[in-house]
XYZ file of N, CA, C and O in Angstrom:
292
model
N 8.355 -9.911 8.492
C 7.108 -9.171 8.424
C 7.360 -7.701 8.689
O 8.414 -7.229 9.116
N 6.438 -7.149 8.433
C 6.899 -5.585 8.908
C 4.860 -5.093 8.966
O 3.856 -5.781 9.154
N 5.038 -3.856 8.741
C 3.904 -3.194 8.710
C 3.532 -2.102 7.844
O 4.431 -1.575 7.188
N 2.606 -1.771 7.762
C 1.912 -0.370 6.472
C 1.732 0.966 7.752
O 1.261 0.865 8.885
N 2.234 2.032 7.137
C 1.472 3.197 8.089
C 0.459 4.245 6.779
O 1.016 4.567 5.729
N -0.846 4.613 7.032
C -1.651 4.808 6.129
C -1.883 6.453 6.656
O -2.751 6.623 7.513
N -1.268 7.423 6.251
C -1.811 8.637 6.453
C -2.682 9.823 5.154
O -2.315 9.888 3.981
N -3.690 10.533 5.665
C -4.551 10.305 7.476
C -5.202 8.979 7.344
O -5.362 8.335 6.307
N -5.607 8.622 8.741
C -5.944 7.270 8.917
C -7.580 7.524 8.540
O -8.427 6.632 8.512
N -7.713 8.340 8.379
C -9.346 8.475 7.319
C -9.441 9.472 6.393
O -8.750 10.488 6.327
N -10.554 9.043 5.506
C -10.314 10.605 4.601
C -12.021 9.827 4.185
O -12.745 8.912 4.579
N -11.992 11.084 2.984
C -13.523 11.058 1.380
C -12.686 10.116 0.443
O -11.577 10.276 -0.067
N -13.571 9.093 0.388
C -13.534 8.390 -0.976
C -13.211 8.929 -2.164
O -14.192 9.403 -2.736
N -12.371 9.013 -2.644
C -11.806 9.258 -4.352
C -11.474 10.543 -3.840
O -11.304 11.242 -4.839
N -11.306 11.172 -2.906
C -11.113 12.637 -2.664
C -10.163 12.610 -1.566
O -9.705 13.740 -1.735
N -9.565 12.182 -0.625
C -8.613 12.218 -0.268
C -7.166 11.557 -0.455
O -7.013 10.389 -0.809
N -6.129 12.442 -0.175
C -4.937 11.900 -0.866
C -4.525 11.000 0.118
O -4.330 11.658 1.140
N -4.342 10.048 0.273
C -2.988 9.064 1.349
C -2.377 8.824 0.867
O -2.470 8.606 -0.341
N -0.938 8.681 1.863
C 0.635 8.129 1.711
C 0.280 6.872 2.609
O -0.319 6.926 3.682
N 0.851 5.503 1.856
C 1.220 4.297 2.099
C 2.278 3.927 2.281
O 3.040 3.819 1.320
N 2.638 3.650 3.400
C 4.516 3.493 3.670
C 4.373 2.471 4.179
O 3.592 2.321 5.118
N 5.295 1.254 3.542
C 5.569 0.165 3.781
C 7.187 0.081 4.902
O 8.335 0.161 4.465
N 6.903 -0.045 5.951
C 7.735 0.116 7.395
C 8.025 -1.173 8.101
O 7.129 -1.948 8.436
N 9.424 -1.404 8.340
C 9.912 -1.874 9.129
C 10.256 -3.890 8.903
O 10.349 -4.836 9.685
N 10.372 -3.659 6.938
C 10.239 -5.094 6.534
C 11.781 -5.439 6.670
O 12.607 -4.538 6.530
N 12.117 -6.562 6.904
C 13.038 -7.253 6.862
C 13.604 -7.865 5.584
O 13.471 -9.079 5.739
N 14.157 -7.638 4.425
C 14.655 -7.849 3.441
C 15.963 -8.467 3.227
O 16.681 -7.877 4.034
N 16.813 -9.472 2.488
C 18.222 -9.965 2.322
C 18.375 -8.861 1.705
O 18.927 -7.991 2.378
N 18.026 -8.524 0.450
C 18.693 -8.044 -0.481
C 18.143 -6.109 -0.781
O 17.062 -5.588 -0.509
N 18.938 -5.712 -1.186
C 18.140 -4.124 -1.607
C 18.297 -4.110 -2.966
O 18.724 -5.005 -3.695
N 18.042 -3.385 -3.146
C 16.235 -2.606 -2.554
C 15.361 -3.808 -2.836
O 15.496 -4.512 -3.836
N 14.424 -4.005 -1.859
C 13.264 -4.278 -1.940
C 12.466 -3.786 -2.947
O 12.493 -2.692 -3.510
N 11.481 -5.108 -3.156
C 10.088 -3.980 -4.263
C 9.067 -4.123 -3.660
O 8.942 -5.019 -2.825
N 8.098 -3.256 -3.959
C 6.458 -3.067 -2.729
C 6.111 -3.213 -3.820
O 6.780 -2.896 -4.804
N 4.644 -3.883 -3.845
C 3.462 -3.862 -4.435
C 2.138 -3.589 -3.477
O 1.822 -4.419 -2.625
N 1.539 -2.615 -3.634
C 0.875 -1.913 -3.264
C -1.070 -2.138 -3.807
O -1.489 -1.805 -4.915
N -1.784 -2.652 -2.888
C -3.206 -3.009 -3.442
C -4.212 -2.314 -2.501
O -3.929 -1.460 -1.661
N -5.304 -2.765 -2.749
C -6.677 -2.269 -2.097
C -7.298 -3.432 -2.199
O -6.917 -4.217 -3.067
N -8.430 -3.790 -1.291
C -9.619 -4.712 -1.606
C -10.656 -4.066 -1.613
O -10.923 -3.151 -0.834
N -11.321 -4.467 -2.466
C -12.865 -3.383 -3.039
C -13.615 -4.357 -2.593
O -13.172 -5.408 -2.129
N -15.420 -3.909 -2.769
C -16.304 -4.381 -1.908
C -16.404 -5.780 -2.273
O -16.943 -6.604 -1.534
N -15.893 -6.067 -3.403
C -16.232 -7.636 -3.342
C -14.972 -8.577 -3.452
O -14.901 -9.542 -4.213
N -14.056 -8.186 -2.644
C -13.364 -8.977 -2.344
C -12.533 -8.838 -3.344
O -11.982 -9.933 -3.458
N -12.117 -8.100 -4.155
C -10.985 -8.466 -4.742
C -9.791 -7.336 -4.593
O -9.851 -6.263 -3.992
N -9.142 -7.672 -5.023
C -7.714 -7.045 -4.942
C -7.768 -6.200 -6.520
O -8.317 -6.543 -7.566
N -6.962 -4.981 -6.189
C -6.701 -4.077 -7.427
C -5.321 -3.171 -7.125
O -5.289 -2.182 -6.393
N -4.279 -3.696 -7.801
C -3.302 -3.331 -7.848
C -3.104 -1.770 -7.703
O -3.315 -1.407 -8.860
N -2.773 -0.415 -6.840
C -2.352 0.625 -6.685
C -0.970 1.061 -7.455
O -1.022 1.804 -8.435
N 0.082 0.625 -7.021
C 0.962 0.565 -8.003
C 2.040 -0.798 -8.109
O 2.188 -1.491 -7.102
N 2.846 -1.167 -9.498
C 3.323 -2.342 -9.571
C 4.573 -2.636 -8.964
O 4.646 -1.997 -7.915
N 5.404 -3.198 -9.126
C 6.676 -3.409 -7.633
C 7.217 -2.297 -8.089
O 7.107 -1.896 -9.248
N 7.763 -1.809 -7.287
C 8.959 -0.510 -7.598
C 9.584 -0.796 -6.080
O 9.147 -1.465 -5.143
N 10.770 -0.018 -6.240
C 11.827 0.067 -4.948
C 11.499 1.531 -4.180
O 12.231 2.127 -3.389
N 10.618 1.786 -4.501
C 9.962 3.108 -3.022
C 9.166 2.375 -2.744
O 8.641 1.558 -3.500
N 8.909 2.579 -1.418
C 8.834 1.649 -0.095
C 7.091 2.527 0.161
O 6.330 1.766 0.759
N 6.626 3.506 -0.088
C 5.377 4.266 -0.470
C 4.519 4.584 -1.595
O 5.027 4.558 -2.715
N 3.372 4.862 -1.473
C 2.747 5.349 -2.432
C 2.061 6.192 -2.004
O 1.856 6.268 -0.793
N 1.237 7.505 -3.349
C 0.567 8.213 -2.780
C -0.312 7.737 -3.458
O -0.173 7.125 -4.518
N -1.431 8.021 -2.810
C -2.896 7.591 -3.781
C -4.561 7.817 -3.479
O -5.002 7.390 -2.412
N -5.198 8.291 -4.150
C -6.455 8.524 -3.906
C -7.329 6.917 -3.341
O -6.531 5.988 -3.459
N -8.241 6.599 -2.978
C -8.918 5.651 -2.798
C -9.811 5.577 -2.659
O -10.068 6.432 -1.812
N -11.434 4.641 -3.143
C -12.769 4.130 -3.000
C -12.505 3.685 -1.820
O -11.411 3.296 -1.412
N -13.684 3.744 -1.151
C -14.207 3.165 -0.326
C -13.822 1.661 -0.212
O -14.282 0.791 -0.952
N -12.940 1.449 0.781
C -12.042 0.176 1.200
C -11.572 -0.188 2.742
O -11.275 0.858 3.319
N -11.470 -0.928 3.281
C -11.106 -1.653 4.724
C -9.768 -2.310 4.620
O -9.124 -2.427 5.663
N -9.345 -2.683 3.677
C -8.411 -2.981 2.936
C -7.296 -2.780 2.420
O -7.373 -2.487 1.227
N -5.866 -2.835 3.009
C -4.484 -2.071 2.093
C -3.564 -3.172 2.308
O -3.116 -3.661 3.346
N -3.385 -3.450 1.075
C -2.226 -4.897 0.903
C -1.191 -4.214 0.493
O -1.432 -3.124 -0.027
N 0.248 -4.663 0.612
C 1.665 -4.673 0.505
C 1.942 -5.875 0.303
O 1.520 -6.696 1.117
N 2.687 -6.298 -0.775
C 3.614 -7.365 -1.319
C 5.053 -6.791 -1.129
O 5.318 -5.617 -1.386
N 5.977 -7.702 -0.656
C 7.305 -7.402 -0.734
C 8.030 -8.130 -1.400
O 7.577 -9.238 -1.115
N 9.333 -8.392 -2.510
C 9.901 -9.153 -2.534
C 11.616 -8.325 -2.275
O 12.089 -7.189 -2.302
N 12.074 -9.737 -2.030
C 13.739 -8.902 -2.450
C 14.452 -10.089 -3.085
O 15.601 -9.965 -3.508
């Protein structure tokens, strides 16, 4: 397991930028790939960006409670 660090830890909907850094996962193999999501108001999931081997993303965001990370290696 590891953890997400979300900076700033608040912002404006669709108007502020955050960095998503996926921290401190435990992987066999490298690079790892992140997949990177949001959950919107009704529950669903919407992909941010698709696996890649940077471990972050930058990204604008709606109004969400919500930040998923997928890992594989």
């Amino acid at each position: 397991t590891g953890r997400l660090q979300i900076s700033p830890y608040k912002g404006t909907a669709l108007d502020t930028e955050f960095t998503i850094t996926a921290l401190d996962w435990i992987v066999r193999t490298n690079p790892a790939m992140y997949q990177f999501s949001y959950e919107d108001i009704n529950g669903q999931l919407n992909v941010i960006s698709e696996f890649q081997a940077q471990n972050y993303v930058i990204t604008r965001l709606p109004s969400t409670k919500k930040v998923v990370v997928k890992v594989i290696d």
